[in-house]
mmCIF file of C-alpha atoms in Angstrom:
data_model
loop_
_atom_site.group_PDB
_atom_site.id
_atom_site.type_symbol
_atom_site.label_atom_id
_atom_site.label_comp_id
_atom_site.label_asym_id
_atom_site.label_seq_id
_atom_site.Cartn_x
_atom_site.Cartn_y
_atom_site.Cartn_z
ATOM 1 C CA ALA A 1 -186.798 50.268 -6.275
ATOM 2 C CA LYS A 2 -186.206 47.469 -8.499
ATOM 3 C CA THR A 3 -189.301 45.589 -6.556
ATOM 4 C CA TYR A 4 -191.665 48.264 -7.040
ATOM 5 C CA TRP A 5 -190.715 48.840 -10.804
ATOM 6 C CA ALA A 6 -191.270 44.914 -11.645
ATOM 7 C CA LYS A 7 -194.887 45.514 -10.018
ATOM 8 C CA SER A 8 -195.133 48.191 -12.879
ATOM 9 C CA PRO A 9 -196.690 47.347 -16.359
ATOM 10 C CA TYR A 10 -194.097 50.107 -17.031
ATOM 11 C CA GLY A 11 -191.328 48.024 -15.263
ATOM 12 C CA GLY A 12 -189.475 47.282 -18.092
ATOM 13 C CA LYS A 13 -189.196 50.712 -19.779
ATOM 14 C CA ILE A 14 -186.852 51.560 -16.785
ATOM 15 C CA LYS A 15 -183.306 51.524 -16.684
ATOM 16 C CA SER A 16 -180.938 51.861 -13.621
ATOM 17 C CA ARG A 17 -177.325 52.948 -13.597
ATOM 18 C CA LEU A 18 -175.510 53.084 -10.456
ATOM 19 C CA GLY A 19 -171.890 55.056 -10.787
ATOM 20 C CA PRO A 20 -170.769 58.553 -10.246
ATOM 21 C CA ALA A 21 -173.637 60.717 -11.882
ATOM 22 C CA VAL A 22 -171.193 63.023 -13.509
ATOM 23 C CA GLU A 23 -170.218 59.707 -15.101
ATOM 24 C CA THR A 24 -172.981 57.734 -15.690
ATOM 25 C CA LEU A 25 -174.847 61.285 -17.322
ATOM 26 C CA ALA A 26 -172.039 61.364 -19.622
ATOM 27 C CA THR A 27 -172.538 58.017 -21.498
ATOM 28 C CA LEU A 28 -176.230 59.183 -22.263
ATOM 29 C CA SER A 29 -177.302 60.209 -25.336
ATOM 30 C CA GLU A 30 -181.182 59.365 -25.865
ATOM 31 C CA PRO A 31 -183.681 62.585 -25.204
ATOM 32 C CA PHE A 32 -185.563 61.515 -22.275
ATOM 33 C CA ASP A 33 -189.078 62.845 -21.083
ATOM 34 C CA VAL A 34 -188.221 63.209 -17.369
ATOM 35 C CA ILE A 35 -185.049 63.944 -15.650
ATOM 36 C CA PHE A 36 -184.927 64.103 -11.594
ATOM 37 C CA ILE A 37 -182.093 65.747 -10.250
ATOM 38 C CA ASP A 38 -181.464 64.317 -6.224
ATOM 39 C CA ALA A 39 -178.304 63.706 -5.724
ATOM 40 C CA ASP A 40 -174.515 65.547 -4.425
ATOM 41 C CA LYS A 41 -175.764 69.082 -4.166
ATOM 42 C CA ILE A 42 -172.506 69.745 -5.012
ATOM 43 C CA ASN A 43 -172.467 68.773 -8.409
ATOM 44 C CA TYR A 44 -176.226 70.042 -8.995
ATOM 45 C CA LEU A 45 -175.275 72.710 -11.747
ATOM 46 C CA GLN A 46 -172.965 69.801 -13.798
ATOM 47 C CA TYR A 47 -175.818 67.542 -13.585
ATOM 48 C CA TYR A 48 -178.421 70.665 -14.565
ATOM 49 C CA ARG A 49 -176.622 71.750 -17.627
ATOM 50 C CA ARG A 50 -176.136 67.976 -18.929
ATOM 51 C CA ALA A 51 -179.901 67.314 -18.552
ATOM 52 C CA LEU A 52 -180.646 70.474 -20.752
ATOM 53 C CA GLU A 53 -179.020 68.498 -23.284
ATOM 54 C CA LEU A 54 -180.327 65.396 -22.717
ATOM 55 C CA ILE A 55 -184.143 66.265 -21.833
ATOM 56 C CA ALA A 56 -186.717 66.108 -24.949
ATOM 57 C CA SER A 57 -188.164 69.142 -26.478
ATOM 58 C CA ARG A 58 -191.390 68.956 -24.320
ATOM 59 C CA GLY A 59 -189.666 67.180 -21.624
ATOM 60 C CA VAL A 60 -189.690 68.234 -17.768
ATOM 61 C CA ILE A 61 -186.648 68.359 -15.653
ATOM 62 C CA LEU A 62 -187.070 67.850 -12.052
ATOM 63 C CA ILE A 63 -184.771 69.194 -9.442
ATOM 64 C CA ASP A 64 -184.940 68.525 -5.201
ATOM 65 C CA ASN A 65 -183.836 70.303 -2.584
ATOM 66 C CA VAL A 66 -184.025 73.499 -3.869
ATOM 67 C CA LEU A 67 -184.628 75.112 -0.495
ATOM 68 C CA TRP A 68 -182.472 73.556 1.401
ATOM 69 C CA SER A 69 -184.541 73.839 4.793
ATOM 70 C CA GLY A 70 -184.599 77.217 3.946
ATOM 71 C CA ASP A 71 -180.686 78.010 4.100
ATOM 72 C CA VAL A 72 -180.588 79.296 0.799
ATOM 73 C CA LEU A 73 -181.824 82.423 2.124
ATOM 74 C CA LYS A 74 -178.880 82.913 3.800
ATOM 75 C CA SER A 75 -176.257 85.608 2.721
ATOM 76 C CA GLU A 76 -173.270 84.715 5.194
ATOM 77 C CA GLY A 77 -171.702 81.296 6.592
ATOM 78 C CA VAL A 78 -173.099 78.790 3.951
ATOM 79 C CA GLU A 79 -171.610 75.556 3.783
ATOM 80 C CA SER A 80 -170.583 74.317 0.103
ATOM 81 C CA SER A 81 -173.803 72.510 -0.513
ATOM 82 C CA THR A 82 -175.995 75.456 0.293
ATOM 83 C CA ALA A 83 -173.875 77.847 -2.085
ATOM 84 C CA ALA A 84 -174.033 75.242 -4.912
ATOM 85 C CA ILE A 85 -178.086 75.222 -4.624
ATOM 86 C CA GLN A 86 -177.902 79.038 -4.085
ATOM 87 C CA GLU A 87 -175.805 79.378 -7.403
ATOM 88 C CA LEU A 88 -178.161 76.773 -9.369
ATOM 89 C CA ASN A 89 -181.240 78.747 -8.121
ATOM 90 C CA ARG A 90 -179.937 81.832 -9.757
ATOM 91 C CA ILE A 91 -178.591 80.424 -12.976
ATOM 92 C CA ILE A 92 -182.016 78.989 -13.593
ATOM 93 C CA ALA A 93 -184.024 82.300 -12.415
ATOM 94 C CA ALA A 94 -181.691 84.203 -15.105
ATOM 95 C CA ASP A 95 -182.477 81.384 -17.769
ATOM 96 C CA ARG A 96 -184.398 82.638 -20.272
ATOM 97 C CA SER A 97 -184.155 79.636 -22.631
ATOM 98 C CA VAL A 98 -186.318 77.376 -20.272
ATOM 99 C CA ASN A 99 -189.412 77.864 -17.954
ATOM 100 C CA ALA A 100 -189.199 77.232 -14.575
ATOM 101 C CA VAL A 101 -191.552 77.090 -11.599
ATOM 102 C CA LEU A 102 -190.572 76.351 -7.725
ATOM 103 C CA VAL A 103 -192.882 74.067 -6.357
ATOM 104 C CA THR A 104 -192.754 75.305 -2.264
ATOM 105 C CA ILE A 105 -193.819 71.455 -0.847
ATOM 106 C CA ARG A 106 -191.638 70.079 1.592
ATOM 107 C CA ASP A 107 -187.418 70.837 0.562
ATOM 108 C CA GLY A 108 -188.758 72.645 -2.772
ATOM 109 C CA ILE A 109 -188.596 71.340 -6.417
ATOM 110 C CA PHE A 110 -188.136 72.852 -9.338
ATOM 111 C CA VAL A 111 -189.915 72.250 -12.526
ATOM 112 C CA VAL A 112 -187.816 72.803 -15.594
ATOM 113 C CA ARG A 113 -188.914 73.215 -19.156
ATOM 114 C CA LYS A 114 -187.009 74.356 -22.416
ATOM 115 C CA ALA A 115 -189.255 77.862 -23.475
#
């Protein structure tokens, strides 16, 4: 990624932080215009809740893989990653403090903004 960032006129604005995402998110404080979540699915809900705290008032949170190859429609015998995404999807759908759109391209992307 850094190779492509270096080719962009905006590359100097991008900061890379490597490490466990839960720990990294705890160190951040500035408002962000865009937050893209695509990490271990078990912690998606933690990432989403922290993203809500970090996103700028007009910012956008993008969450990848929310259709999870259609497995989110299963009601029995789901593995832990699927159950975590199902829970996240239910919480976002019920959250009246945000406006959310599920974009059904590829494996699904939630686009979330504060209401």
